[in-house]
Amino acid sequence: MPAIGAVRQVALSAGRDLDSTLAFWRDVLGMGVHARYDPPGIAFIMAGDVRLLFTDGVPAGTVYLDIAGLEPFHAEAKAMGVPFTAPPTLVHHDTEGQFGPAGESEWMAFIKDPAGNTIGLVERHPPQEE
């Protein structure tokens, strides 16, 4: 059996308007286009070492992205008129350290881009000192 490595690429919908989808990822999330090919009308944005492929003809997807400063981002994005499908919410106390350092808490917020992709923004917080 071959060894499977890390995630290399994730396909997300660009909808019918690649430009507006890419503008959202640039202007709202601060993620610039890594490569674009016209034709056929595809573009790539890098999320760490993972390529996000945007093209028409694939269903909308969900991607979770790490973020530092989720609360300030939420406030700034709301002021820009970005609708959140869910505001920053505590989703998990990682007491066992299953997904990172033990004792951290994980917070998430969700938005949608113009193509209908759901973007989960994830921030881990250190344990609260008492």
PDB file of C-alpha atoms in Angstrom, residues 9-119:
ATOM      1  CA  GLN A   9      -5.518  20.412  -3.366  1.00  0.00           C
ATOM      2  CA  VAL A  10      -9.183  21.141  -2.677  1.00  0.00           C
ATOM      3  CA  ALA A  11     -11.642  22.033  -5.449  1.00  0.00           C
ATOM      4  CA  LEU A  12     -14.144  24.795  -4.711  1.00  0.00           C
ATOM      5  CA  SER A  13     -16.818  26.317  -6.891  1.00  0.00           C
ATOM      6  CA  ALA A  14     -16.089  29.568  -8.662  1.00  0.00           C
ATOM      7  CA  GLY A  15     -19.709  29.834  -9.709  1.00  0.00           C
ATOM      8  CA  ARG A  16     -20.281  31.588 -12.979  1.00  0.00           C
ATOM      9  CA  ASP A  17     -18.218  34.630 -11.976  1.00  0.00           C
ATOM     10  CA  LEU A  18     -14.620  33.695 -11.193  1.00  0.00           C
ATOM     11  CA  ASP A  19     -13.653  37.366 -10.821  1.00  0.00           C
ATOM     12  CA  SER A  20     -16.143  38.104  -8.032  1.00  0.00           C
ATOM     13  CA  THR A  21     -15.253  34.900  -6.173  1.00  0.00           C
ATOM     14  CA  LEU A  22     -11.540  35.708  -6.331  1.00  0.00           C
ATOM     15  CA  ALA A  23     -12.203  39.327  -5.322  1.00  0.00           C
ATOM     16  CA  PHE A  24     -14.037  38.092  -2.213  1.00  0.00           C
ATOM     17  CA  TRP A  25     -11.147  35.836  -1.210  1.00  0.00           C
ATOM     18  CA  ARG A  26      -8.699  38.712  -1.804  1.00  0.00           C
ATOM     19  CA  ASP A  27     -10.673  41.601  -0.293  1.00  0.00           C
ATOM     20  CA  VAL A  28     -12.355  39.824   2.628  1.00  0.00           C
ATOM     21  CA  LEU A  29      -9.878  37.072   3.506  1.00  0.00           C
ATOM     22  CA  GLY A  30      -6.662  38.694   2.283  1.00  0.00           C
ATOM     23  CA  MET A  31      -5.738  35.676   0.149  1.00  0.00           C
ATOM     24  CA  GLY A  32      -4.342  36.522  -3.268  1.00  0.00           C
ATOM     25  CA  VAL A  33      -4.442  34.483  -6.452  1.00  0.00           C
ATOM     26  CA  HIS A  34      -1.420  32.220  -6.828  1.00  0.00           C
ATOM     27  CA  ALA A  35      -2.090  31.268 -10.469  1.00  0.00           C
ATOM     28  CA  ARG A  36      -4.867  31.771 -13.000  1.00  0.00           C
ATOM     29  CA  TYR A  37      -5.458  30.174 -16.382  1.00  0.00           C
ATOM     30  CA  ASP A  38      -7.891  31.667 -18.920  1.00  0.00           C
ATOM     31  CA  PRO A  39      -8.953  29.549 -20.721  1.00  0.00           C
ATOM     32  CA  PRO A  40     -10.216  27.371 -19.180  1.00  0.00           C
ATOM     33  CA  GLY A  41     -11.158  29.785 -16.360  1.00  0.00           C
ATOM     34  CA  ILE A  42      -9.509  28.280 -13.313  1.00  0.00           C
ATOM     35  CA  ALA A  43      -7.555  29.875 -10.492  1.00  0.00           C
ATOM     36  CA  PHE A  44      -5.548  28.761  -7.490  1.00  0.00           C
ATOM     37  CA  ILE A  45      -5.141  30.311  -4.059  1.00  0.00           C
ATOM     38  CA  MET A  46      -2.608  28.865  -1.629  1.00  0.00           C
ATOM     39  CA  ALA A  47      -3.737  28.096   1.936  1.00  0.00           C
ATOM     40  CA  GLY A  48      -0.422  27.128   3.480  1.00  0.00           C
ATOM     41  CA  ASP A  49       0.773  24.185   1.381  1.00  0.00           C
ATOM     42  CA  VAL A  50      -2.720  23.352   0.108  1.00  0.00           C
ATOM     43  CA  ARG A  51      -3.907  24.587  -3.284  1.00  0.00           C
ATOM     44  CA  LEU A  52      -7.487  25.803  -3.434  1.00  0.00           C
ATOM     45  CA  LEU A  53      -8.709  25.299  -7.007  1.00  0.00           C
ATOM     46  CA  PHE A  54     -11.583  27.524  -8.117  1.00  0.00           C
ATOM     47  CA  THR A  55     -13.540  26.551 -11.207  1.00  0.00           C
ATOM     48  CA  ASP A  56     -17.076  26.429 -12.546  1.00  0.00           C
ATOM     49  CA  GLY A  57     -18.754  23.055 -12.768  1.00  0.00           C
ATOM     50  CA  VAL A  58     -17.906  21.711  -9.308  1.00  0.00           C
ATOM     51  CA  PRO A  59     -20.346  21.879  -6.411  1.00  0.00           C
ATOM     52  CA  ALA A  60     -19.872  24.446  -3.674  1.00  0.00           C
ATOM     53  CA  GLY A  61     -17.731  23.081  -0.868  1.00  0.00           C
ATOM     54  CA  THR A  62     -16.733  23.780   2.694  1.00  0.00           C
ATOM     55  CA  VAL A  63     -13.201  24.640   3.731  1.00  0.00           C
ATOM     56  CA  TYR A  64     -11.896  25.419   7.213  1.00  0.00           C
ATOM     57  CA  LEU A  65      -9.084  27.959   7.495  1.00  0.00           C
ATOM     58  CA  ASP A  66      -6.961  28.851  10.509  1.00  0.00           C
ATOM     59  CA  ILE A  67      -7.185  32.489  11.517  1.00  0.00           C
ATOM     60  CA  ALA A  68      -5.469  34.588  14.160  1.00  0.00           C
ATOM     61  CA  GLY A  69      -7.730  37.295  15.575  1.00  0.00           C
ATOM     62  CA  LEU A  70     -11.150  35.843  14.813  1.00  0.00           C
ATOM     63  CA  GLU A  71     -13.066  38.414  16.894  1.00  0.00           C
ATOM     64  CA  PRO A  72     -11.406  41.476  15.293  1.00  0.00           C
ATOM     65  CA  PHE A  73     -11.847  39.901  11.849  1.00  0.00           C
ATOM     66  CA  HIS A  74     -15.538  39.300  12.577  1.00  0.00           C
ATOM     67  CA  ALA A  75     -16.053  42.934  13.627  1.00  0.00           C
ATOM     68  CA  GLU A  76     -14.180  44.312  10.606  1.00  0.00           C
ATOM     69  CA  ALA A  77     -15.876  42.000   8.101  1.00  0.00           C
ATOM     70  CA  LYS A  78     -19.351  42.768   9.510  1.00  0.00           C
ATOM     71  CA  ALA A  79     -18.583  46.489   9.182  1.00  0.00           C
ATOM     72  CA  MET A  80     -17.743  45.804   5.496  1.00  0.00           C
ATOM     73  CA  GLY A  81     -21.145  44.152   5.094  1.00  0.00           C
ATOM     74  CA  VAL A  82     -19.917  40.554   4.949  1.00  0.00           C
ATOM     75  CA  PRO A  83     -22.772  38.326   6.135  1.00  0.00           C
ATOM     76  CA  PHE A  84     -21.849  35.588   8.585  1.00  0.00           C
ATOM     77  CA  THR A  85     -23.858  32.386   8.617  1.00  0.00           C
ATOM     78  CA  ALA A  86     -22.547  31.846  12.165  1.00  0.00           C
ATOM     79  CA  PRO A  87     -20.652  34.346  14.363  1.00  0.00           C
ATOM     80  CA  PRO A  88     -17.589  33.351  16.392  1.00  0.00           C
ATOM     81  CA  THR A  89     -18.696  30.536  18.668  1.00  0.00           C
ATOM     82  CA  LEU A  90     -16.916  28.198  21.040  1.00  0.00           C
ATOM     83  CA  VAL A  91     -17.216  24.742  19.473  1.00  0.00           C
ATOM     84  CA  HIS A  92     -14.812  22.589  21.513  1.00  0.00           C
ATOM     85  CA  HIS A  93     -12.822  22.540  24.744  1.00  0.00           C
ATOM     86  CA  ASP A  94      -9.884  20.306  23.855  1.00  0.00           C
ATOM     87  CA  THR A  95      -9.242  19.036  27.384  1.00  0.00           C
ATOM     88  CA  GLU A  96      -7.485  15.895  26.116  1.00  0.00           C
ATOM     89  CA  GLY A  97      -5.299  17.619  23.515  1.00  0.00           C
ATOM     90  CA  GLN A  98      -6.834  15.589  20.705  1.00  0.00           C
ATOM     91  CA  PHE A  99      -6.594  18.391  18.102  1.00  0.00           C
ATOM     92  CA  GLY A 100      -3.790  20.528  19.561  1.00  0.00           C
ATOM     93  CA  PRO A 101      -2.369  21.428  22.949  1.00  0.00           C
ATOM     94  CA  ALA A 102      -4.472  20.117  25.837  1.00  0.00           C
ATOM     95  CA  GLY A 103      -6.689  22.721  27.453  1.00  0.00           C
ATOM     96  CA  GLU A 104      -7.111  24.922  24.403  1.00  0.00           C
ATOM     97  CA  SER A 105     -10.543  25.904  23.157  1.00  0.00           C
ATOM     98  CA  GLU A 106     -11.547  26.052  19.518  1.00  0.00           C
ATOM     99  CA  TRP A 107     -13.709  28.860  18.141  1.00  0.00           C
ATOM    100  CA  MET A 108     -15.299  28.990  14.681  1.00  0.00           C
ATOM    101  CA  ALA A 109     -17.239  31.434  12.537  1.00  0.00           C
ATOM    102  CA  PHE A 110     -18.733  30.798   9.098  1.00  0.00           C
ATOM    103  CA  ILE A 111     -19.210  32.904   5.968  1.00  0.00           C
ATOM    104  CA  LYS A 112     -20.086  32.142   2.346  1.00  0.00           C
ATOM    105  CA  ASP A 113     -18.341  33.436  -0.745  1.00  0.00           C
ATOM    106  CA  PRO A 114     -20.216  34.603  -3.886  1.00  0.00           C
ATOM    107  CA  ALA A 115     -20.051  31.065  -5.366  1.00  0.00           C
ATOM    108  CA  GLY A 116     -21.751  29.556  -2.311  1.00  0.00           C
ATOM    109  CA  ASN A 117     -18.687  27.946  -0.750  1.00  0.00           C
ATOM    110  CA  THR A 118     -18.795  27.841   3.040  1.00  0.00           C
ATOM    111  CA  ILE A 119     -15.674  29.125   4.778  1.00  0.00           C
TER     112      ILE A 119
END
